[in-house]
Amino acid sequence: MRGLAVFISDIRNCKSKEAEIKRINKELANIRSKFKGDKALDGYSKKKYVCKLLFIFLLGHDIDFGHMEAVNLLSSNRYTEKQIGYLFISVLVNSNSELIRLINNAIKNDLASRNPTFMGLALHCIASVGSREMAEAFAGEIPKVLVAGDTMDSVKQSAALCLLRLYRTSPDLVPMGDWTSRVVHLLNDQHLGVVTAATSLITTLAQKNPEEFKTSVSLAVSRLSRIVTSASTDLQDYTYYFVPAPWLSVKLLRLLQCYPPPDPAVRGRLTECLETILNKAQEPPKSKKVQHSNAKNAVLFEAISLIIHHDSEPNLLVRACNQLGQFLQHRETNLRYLALESMCTLASSEFSHEAVKTHIETVINALKTERDVSVRQRAVDLLYAMCDRSNAPQIVAEMLSYLETADYSIREEIVLKVAILAEKYAVDYTWYVDTILNLIRIAGDYVSEEVWYRVIQIVINRDDVQGYAAKTVFEALQAPACHENLVKVGGYILGEFGNLIAGDPRSSPLIQFNLLHSKFHLCSVPTRALLLSTYIKFVNLFPEVKPTIQDVLRSDSQLRNADVELQQRAVEYLRLSTVASTDILATVLEEMPPFPERESSILAKLKKKKGPSTVTDLEDTKRERSVDVNGGPEPAPASTSAMSTPSPSADLLGLGRPTARPHPPPGGGLLVDVFSDSASVVAPLAPGSEDNFARFVCKNNGVLFENQLLQIGLKSEFRQNLGRMFIFYGNKTSTQFLNFTPTLICSDDLQPNLNLQTKPVDPTVEGGAQVQQVVNIECVSDFTEAPVLNIQFRYGGTFQNVSVQLPITLNKFFQPTEMASQDFFQRWKQLSNPQQEVQNIFKAKHPMDTEVTKAKIIGFGSALLEEVDPNPANFVGAGIIHTKTTQIGCLLRLEPNLQAQMYRLTLRTSKEAVSQRLCELLSAQF
Amino acid sequence: MIRFILIQNRAGKTRLAKWYMQFDDDEKQKLIEEVHAVVTVRDAKHTNFVEFRNFKIIYRRYAGLYFCICVDVNDNNLAYLEAIHNFVEVLNEYFHNVCELDLVFNFYKVYTVVDEMFLAGEIRETSQTKARRQPSSPSLSRPGGRDPAGSGPQGRRLHPTASGPWLWAEATVCVPSNRAAVV
């Protein structure tokens, strides 16, 4: 089209915007006259003019004519004319155009033409526009084209993706039907392009209709297996820089992530595939080109995603972690970034958490040295994910020091993360208080209300830290310039607990008051309001400063303040201090009662900030608790203290604290212990329940049960003889569950030894929703059996009844004990009574990997004692089982025999039944 | 899935825009400007990925052109990064040493190549020979000498001869100072 090329050149030669507009207007006038002219235009001219109009539109100018000519081109028999017509329609025609009927007609003709090129153009047009009208017209037709035996491969590719587009825009118009099973079999198609397109379609459909497409799992695995084992030339032009079909492999691995781990037979084959992919990563590259390594690693990262998704093969998880560890130091920034990102999810798996932690120094180094802020951001995310009690002080310190120079865009998020970690892993609450005050000092502007509310809640709820907090804020306030947030925290804490440091003449009541009041005039109105409340509290705490404070309240700048809130507070507080007797004052201004237990509002804030899909922490995503809107201490003591009733629990974040008292408030709790006579209505244990149960012996979080309707996830924490388990019931369907009743069942033998308390859940579970149930656990005495969780509900008119064993096992109440070799053997000898020892010799069921074994012993709950056993291949552990009535010391020794693929496990405890049960539980793990 | 594909030059001129979800025209213009602002400030030491609203952009630079694909945050970064390269190689074969001007003068053909390789926001075809096999022969209507800018930076090949190094790192690209910024 020479005319088009000339026109484009002319436009390019225009020196100014005005000249360009002039040239375009000239052309538009020309085209309009041609279209309106008497002489009928031939196809070529029509194509040329429509194409010019399209070019003008793409330059950013409006086009208000030519649509009819474009539609005319659709019925041309020449490819080039038809193509321009369809392109114009795809780019310019919106769905509500009145031409849609004419367009649909032309598409219908082309679909029926049996000319693969024309069919392709028509399908691409539908896929580009994807409007509801088109879905109504073609949603019935396209599945037929897709599965018809005589359809050409390239048309099948287009039809599959065209159908995907219609399904995405109008799922109600694409009902599942006979065609679905034929679509699944496209995974076996000889043409890899067809498989590539079909896999995308199947993945999207399977997410919504898992049952309908479950046969795709085995087909996808065998297809994947054929690809990864093929030689680099087998797949011809689907091999990309010596990597066989990388994009298709990625898509197949993503499809498999729609499902739980497959049946054992298929699973073995899949594990082989994944191992092959991991092995290939270790082989020398077949090419030095970056395309080769990128394509290879694309598959590798997707394989790792699948391994993490399944979260069931410790061996693969640890290998994945090691591989990512290598990438952390790679010279390619892309790989370092992706490794940090991927490791974040690995950190939340119990199997690989320890392995991830070994990379802490590298990650901290990345935080300090990476040039790209997005890489540093990933490093922060990973540090957050790998944090636990053992490394929290180090990680929090590193994050704090990074905060001093961090990019402004990510400061607030880091502040939130530091605040959460400091709270979650605080053993020593003075450390927590110091950390938060440091946060305010370093990044006061980024400390949101949630953060400083939270520190106050915690100080109020923990009386062991109150004196320290008062002293620390008092010292921090001495700084000549301190952040307003510090004034708020300081004002509140001194108002509540200033009396605890008033004995020291350096922080006498008057000095405290003068210090706070010296900041008063520099602060904003809300902070001043808070300080006024502090002053009235001082009147109660320290009668000796009452006249000074009354003078301040009485001054014009308070009593006649232009701000209504400040004026009202000044008037009311002044009056209160004058008329109320000491007793009344003491009652009104009583110390704040502890705050009720609720989710940290900071966590909610972080979730909101990052959006539900990107928060990687398992815990964060699983805890869908209500957002705490009123979580902060409202600085109006007169009202709050009068109406609050003390809450029974002083624990805010709740889990695993020494003071955790997992008893629900009286009256609200429900003791769930259904006796055996009701067992007739309880379903037998679900198949596979035993395996799942065994997986939880060494870990606390994960998916306990999953079928097509329901997913049950667990998250639990134990401390001494107490524990708390969060059970998450996810409705995988789009339909409501009615009469949803989970019940906990303890047998007669178990019941006296294990106390479980929970509250009933809402009997209606919306489609796609997740509900949570908390179980408080108390181990009274050692026990053998496990409680059973029975769930009954109605789904679409059918009654569902599922039972699974709840993995509350004796070893959960383990506290690890570190000891030296000498101590260990001394105690070992003390437990030499034959009833105290139980030994089991058994065949290894899993690969005998040292690291995995270590992780399992630690997961089991005992300490792993290094350099105790004279034979370095052996593992020894020690710990104490805590029950309400007694504590039982336990020693264990595991001797692997690699040649025979056997283990010998010896348990010695002071109680025979405990030795027996622990030996059973642990033996099943190797 | 892919939300959109953009090809822009350093001056911010759009050479191709393919949308896979509904945006109105103002929104499209805004996205184009934002992507340009986000991508052009990054250097060769940065990753080829950048967070963008609720999505992420995977991009790669060839001579003066940025090829950007916007995908969901959980999509596979490297797969899309290589999908871009695969696409560029197809264009290179199709136009016999592609340069920016080819994309200007043959914009309507580039759309067909895109549709062969990406459809409905998914990767449709990855085989280079199949993606190139199209009914219309690639036109050589690039007017070469007629166009004064033809020898300028926009006439520079994106992809050097088959054996040469790839021009995708900033450091290896020399940018003449007298670049024309119009079309």
PDB file of N, CA and C in Angstrom, chain A residues 17 20 55-62 91, chain B residues 3-9 11-19 21-38 52-53 57 111:
ATOM      1  N   LYS A  17       3.192  19.931  15.728  1.00  0.00           N
ATOM      2  CA  LYS A  17       1.904  19.297  15.978  1.00  0.00           C
ATOM      3  C   LYS A  17       0.840  19.886  15.056  1.00  0.00           C
ATOM      4  N   GLU A  20       1.063  18.485  11.672  1.00  0.00           N
ATOM      5  CA  GLU A  20       0.563  17.109  11.659  1.00  0.00           C
ATOM      6  C   GLU A  20      -0.964  17.118  11.584  1.00  0.00           C
ATOM      7  N   PHE A  55      -4.542   4.216  11.233  1.00  0.00           N
ATOM      8  CA  PHE A  55      -3.274   4.836  11.619  1.00  0.00           C
ATOM      9  C   PHE A  55      -3.527   6.173  12.328  1.00  0.00           C
ATOM     10  N   ILE A  56      -4.468   6.936  11.751  1.00  0.00           N
ATOM     11  CA  ILE A  56      -4.788   8.237  12.364  1.00  0.00           C
ATOM     12  C   ILE A  56      -5.332   8.036  13.780  1.00  0.00           C
ATOM     13  N   PHE A  57      -6.165   7.028  13.923  1.00  0.00           N
ATOM     14  CA  PHE A  57      -6.715   6.747  15.247  1.00  0.00           C
ATOM     15  C   PHE A  57      -5.605   6.372  16.234  1.00  0.00           C
ATOM     16  N   LEU A  58      -4.677   5.540  15.760  1.00  0.00           N
ATOM     17  CA  LEU A  58      -3.605   5.089  16.655  1.00  0.00           C
ATOM     18  C   LEU A  58      -2.667   6.237  17.030  1.00  0.00           C
ATOM     19  N   LEU A  59      -2.639   7.280  16.182  1.00  0.00           N
ATOM     20  CA  LEU A  59      -1.856   8.462  16.551  1.00  0.00           C
ATOM     21  C   LEU A  59      -2.520   9.237  17.696  1.00  0.00           C
ATOM     22  N   GLY A  60      -3.759   8.914  17.964  1.00  0.00           N
ATOM     23  CA  GLY A  60      -4.434   9.577  19.067  1.00  0.00           C
ATOM     24  C   GLY A  60      -5.528  10.532  18.635  1.00  0.00           C
ATOM     25  N   HIS A  61      -5.960  10.444  17.372  1.00  0.00           N
ATOM     26  CA  HIS A  61      -7.028  11.334  16.902  1.00  0.00           C
ATOM     27  C   HIS A  61      -8.341  10.571  16.838  1.00  0.00           C
ATOM     28  N   ASP A  62      -9.440  11.305  16.996  1.00  0.00           N
ATOM     29  CA  ASP A  62     -10.742  10.642  16.944  1.00  0.00           C
ATOM     30  C   ASP A  62     -11.128  10.332  15.506  1.00  0.00           C
ATOM     31  N   VAL A  91      -9.802  -2.891  17.013  1.00  0.00           N
ATOM     32  CA  VAL A  91      -9.211  -1.746  17.711  1.00  0.00           C
ATOM     33  C   VAL A  91     -10.263  -0.687  18.013  1.00  0.00           C
TER      34      VAL A  91
ATOM     35  N   ARG B   3      -2.224  -8.468  30.757  1.00  0.00           N
ATOM     36  CA  ARG B   3      -3.235  -7.416  30.776  1.00  0.00           C
ATOM     37  C   ARG B   3      -3.070  -6.492  29.571  1.00  0.00           C
ATOM     38  N   PHE B   4      -1.836  -6.201  29.213  1.00  0.00           N
ATOM     39  CA  PHE B   4      -1.611  -5.477  27.961  1.00  0.00           C
ATOM     40  C   PHE B   4      -0.164  -5.632  27.539  1.00  0.00           C
ATOM     41  N   ILE B   5       0.068  -5.375  26.244  1.00  0.00           N
ATOM     42  CA  ILE B   5       1.420  -5.374  25.700  1.00  0.00           C
ATOM     43  C   ILE B   5       1.660  -3.992  25.111  1.00  0.00           C
ATOM     44  N   LEU B   6       2.791  -3.420  25.424  1.00  0.00           N
ATOM     45  CA  LEU B   6       3.123  -2.096  24.893  1.00  0.00           C
ATOM     46  C   LEU B   6       4.516  -2.138  24.281  1.00  0.00           C
ATOM     47  N   ILE B   7       4.662  -1.508  23.131  1.00  0.00           N
ATOM     48  CA  ILE B   7       6.001  -1.248  22.610  1.00  0.00           C
ATOM     49  C   ILE B   7       6.123   0.270  22.504  1.00  0.00           C
ATOM     50  N   GLN B   8       7.111   0.819  23.188  1.00  0.00           N
ATOM     51  CA  GLN B   8       7.294   2.272  23.185  1.00  0.00           C
ATOM     52  C   GLN B   8       8.748   2.582  22.895  1.00  0.00           C
ATOM     53  N   ASN B   9       8.984   3.759  22.292  1.00  0.00           N
ATOM     54  CA  ASN B   9      10.389   4.145  22.178  1.00  0.00           C
ATOM     55  C   ASN B   9      10.774   5.028  23.352  1.00  0.00           C
ATOM     56  N   ALA B  11      11.343   8.054  23.593  1.00  0.00           N
ATOM     57  CA  ALA B  11      10.660   9.337  23.700  1.00  0.00           C
ATOM     58  C   ALA B  11       9.213   9.173  24.161  1.00  0.00           C
ATOM     59  N   GLY B  12       8.782   7.934  24.311  1.00  0.00           N
ATOM     60  CA  GLY B  12       7.423   7.707  24.789  1.00  0.00           C
ATOM     61  C   GLY B  12       6.401   7.490  23.694  1.00  0.00           C
ATOM     62  N   LYS B  13       6.868   7.451  22.428  1.00  0.00           N
ATOM     63  CA  LYS B  13       5.936   7.163  21.326  1.00  0.00           C
ATOM     64  C   LYS B  13       5.532   5.701  21.370  1.00  0.00           C
ATOM     65  N   THR B  14       4.240   5.446  21.286  1.00  0.00           N
ATOM     66  CA  THR B  14       3.773   4.073  21.313  1.00  0.00           C
ATOM     67  C   THR B  14       3.872   3.458  19.926  1.00  0.00           C
ATOM     68  N   ARG B  15       4.519   2.320  19.835  1.00  0.00           N
ATOM     69  CA  ARG B  15       4.624   1.630  18.545  1.00  0.00           C
ATOM     70  C   ARG B  15       3.636   0.492  18.428  1.00  0.00           C
ATOM     71  N   LEU B  16       3.197  -0.008  19.554  1.00  0.00           N
ATOM     72  CA  LEU B  16       2.149  -1.014  19.526  1.00  0.00           C
ATOM     73  C   LEU B  16       1.487  -1.019  20.896  1.00  0.00           C
ATOM     74  N   ALA B  17       0.158  -1.124  20.895  1.00  0.00           N
ATOM     75  CA  ALA B  17      -0.550  -1.277  22.161  1.00  0.00           C
ATOM     76  C   ALA B  17      -1.619  -2.328  21.951  1.00  0.00           C
ATOM     77  N   LYS B  18      -1.542  -3.367  22.729  1.00  0.00           N
ATOM     78  CA  LYS B  18      -2.540  -4.438  22.602  1.00  0.00           C
ATOM     79  C   LYS B  18      -3.127  -4.654  23.991  1.00  0.00           C
ATOM     80  N   TRP B  19      -4.450  -4.490  24.095  1.00  0.00           N
ATOM     81  CA  TRP B  19      -5.110  -4.547  25.417  1.00  0.00           C
ATOM     82  C   TRP B  19      -5.883  -5.832  25.547  1.00  0.00           C
ATOM     83  N   MET B  21      -7.700  -6.423  28.498  1.00  0.00           N
ATOM     84  CA  MET B  21      -8.851  -6.198  29.370  1.00  0.00           C
ATOM     85  C   MET B  21      -9.432  -4.841  29.029  1.00  0.00           C
ATOM     86  N   GLN B  22     -10.649  -4.586  29.485  1.00  0.00           N
ATOM     87  CA  GLN B  22     -11.337  -3.364  29.099  1.00  0.00           C
ATOM     88  C   GLN B  22     -10.749  -2.146  29.800  1.00  0.00           C
ATOM     89  N   PHE B  23     -10.303  -1.174  29.032  1.00  0.00           N
ATOM     90  CA  PHE B  23      -9.953   0.129  29.595  1.00  0.00           C
ATOM     91  C   PHE B  23     -10.602   1.160  28.695  1.00  0.00           C
ATOM     92  N   ASP B  24     -11.013   2.293  29.244  1.00  0.00           N
ATOM     93  CA  ASP B  24     -11.475   3.321  28.330  1.00  0.00           C
ATOM     94  C   ASP B  24     -10.271   4.121  27.811  1.00  0.00           C
ATOM     95  N   ASP B  25     -10.522   4.970  26.813  1.00  0.00           N
ATOM     96  CA  ASP B  25      -9.394   5.583  26.110  1.00  0.00           C
ATOM     97  C   ASP B  25      -8.521   6.440  27.024  1.00  0.00           C
ATOM     98  N   ASP B  26      -9.150   7.155  27.959  1.00  0.00           N
ATOM     99  CA  ASP B  26      -8.361   7.989  28.872  1.00  0.00           C
ATOM    100  C   ASP B  26      -7.457   7.129  29.736  1.00  0.00           C
ATOM    101  N   GLU B  27      -8.047   6.033  30.199  1.00  0.00           N
ATOM    102  CA  GLU B  27      -7.292   5.125  31.061  1.00  0.00           C
ATOM    103  C   GLU B  27      -6.096   4.542  30.290  1.00  0.00           C
ATOM    104  N   LYS B  28      -6.321   4.194  29.025  1.00  0.00           N
ATOM    105  CA  LYS B  28      -5.230   3.647  28.212  1.00  0.00           C
ATOM    106  C   LYS B  28      -4.101   4.653  28.109  1.00  0.00           C
ATOM    107  N   GLN B  29      -4.461   5.907  27.844  1.00  0.00           N
ATOM    108  CA  GLN B  29      -3.437   6.938  27.698  1.00  0.00           C
ATOM    109  C   GLN B  29      -2.654   7.096  29.000  1.00  0.00           C
ATOM    110  N   LYS B  30      -3.371   7.037  30.104  1.00  0.00           N
ATOM    111  CA  LYS B  30      -2.717   7.163  31.403  1.00  0.00           C
ATOM    112  C   LYS B  30      -1.750   6.008  31.631  1.00  0.00           C
ATOM    113  N   LEU B  31      -2.216   4.809  31.307  1.00  0.00           N
ATOM    114  CA  LEU B  31      -1.360   3.625  31.494  1.00  0.00           C
ATOM    115  C   LEU B  31      -0.091   3.754  30.655  1.00  0.00           C
ATOM    116  N   ILE B  32      -0.271   4.190  29.401  1.00  0.00           N
ATOM    117  CA  ILE B  32       0.877   4.325  28.508  1.00  0.00           C
ATOM    118  C   ILE B  32       1.904   5.276  29.116  1.00  0.00           C
ATOM    119  N   GLU B  33       1.422   6.391  29.635  1.00  0.00           N
ATOM    120  CA  GLU B  33       2.355   7.367  30.215  1.00  0.00           C
ATOM    121  C   GLU B  33       3.017   6.821  31.472  1.00  0.00           C
ATOM    122  N   GLU B  34       2.229   6.159  32.307  1.00  0.00           N
ATOM    123  CA  GLU B  34       2.798   5.626  33.541  1.00  0.00           C
ATOM    124  C   GLU B  34       3.859   4.568  33.265  1.00  0.00           C
ATOM    125  N   VAL B  35       3.563   3.696  32.322  1.00  0.00           N
ATOM    126  CA  VAL B  35       4.526   2.637  32.014  1.00  0.00           C
ATOM    127  C   VAL B  35       5.824   3.267  31.515  1.00  0.00           C
ATOM    128  N   HIS B  36       5.689   4.244  30.661  1.00  0.00           N
ATOM    129  CA  HIS B  36       6.889   4.901  30.147  1.00  0.00           C
ATOM    130  C   HIS B  36       7.703   5.506  31.283  1.00  0.00           C
ATOM    131  N   ALA B  37       7.004   6.164  32.206  1.00  0.00           N
ATOM    132  CA  ALA B  37       7.709   6.805  33.318  1.00  0.00           C
ATOM    133  C   ALA B  37       8.396   5.778  34.201  1.00  0.00           C
ATOM    134  N   VAL B  38       7.749   4.645  34.394  1.00  0.00           N
ATOM    135  CA  VAL B  38       8.301   3.627  35.297  1.00  0.00           C
ATOM    136  C   VAL B  38       9.510   2.927  34.676  1.00  0.00           C
ATOM    137  N   PHE B  52       3.656  -2.663  39.273  1.00  0.00           N
ATOM    138  CA  PHE B  52       2.898  -1.619  38.594  1.00  0.00           C
ATOM    139  C   PHE B  52       1.440  -1.748  39.005  1.00  0.00           C
ATOM    140  N   ARG B  53       0.954  -0.773  39.743  1.00  0.00           N
ATOM    141  CA  ARG B  53      -0.403  -0.856  40.296  1.00  0.00           C
ATOM    142  C   ARG B  53      -0.589  -2.224  40.951  1.00  0.00           C
ATOM    143  N   ILE B  57       5.072  -5.270  35.505  1.00  0.00           N
ATOM    144  CA  ILE B  57       5.504  -5.100  34.128  1.00  0.00           C
ATOM    145  C   ILE B  57       6.774  -5.927  33.951  1.00  0.00           C
ATOM    146  N   TYR B 111       0.344  -6.289  14.284  1.00  0.00           N
ATOM    147  CA  TYR B 111      -0.802  -6.779  15.043  1.00  0.00           C
ATOM    148  C   TYR B 111      -1.083  -8.253  14.747  1.00  0.00           C
TER     149      TYR B 111
END
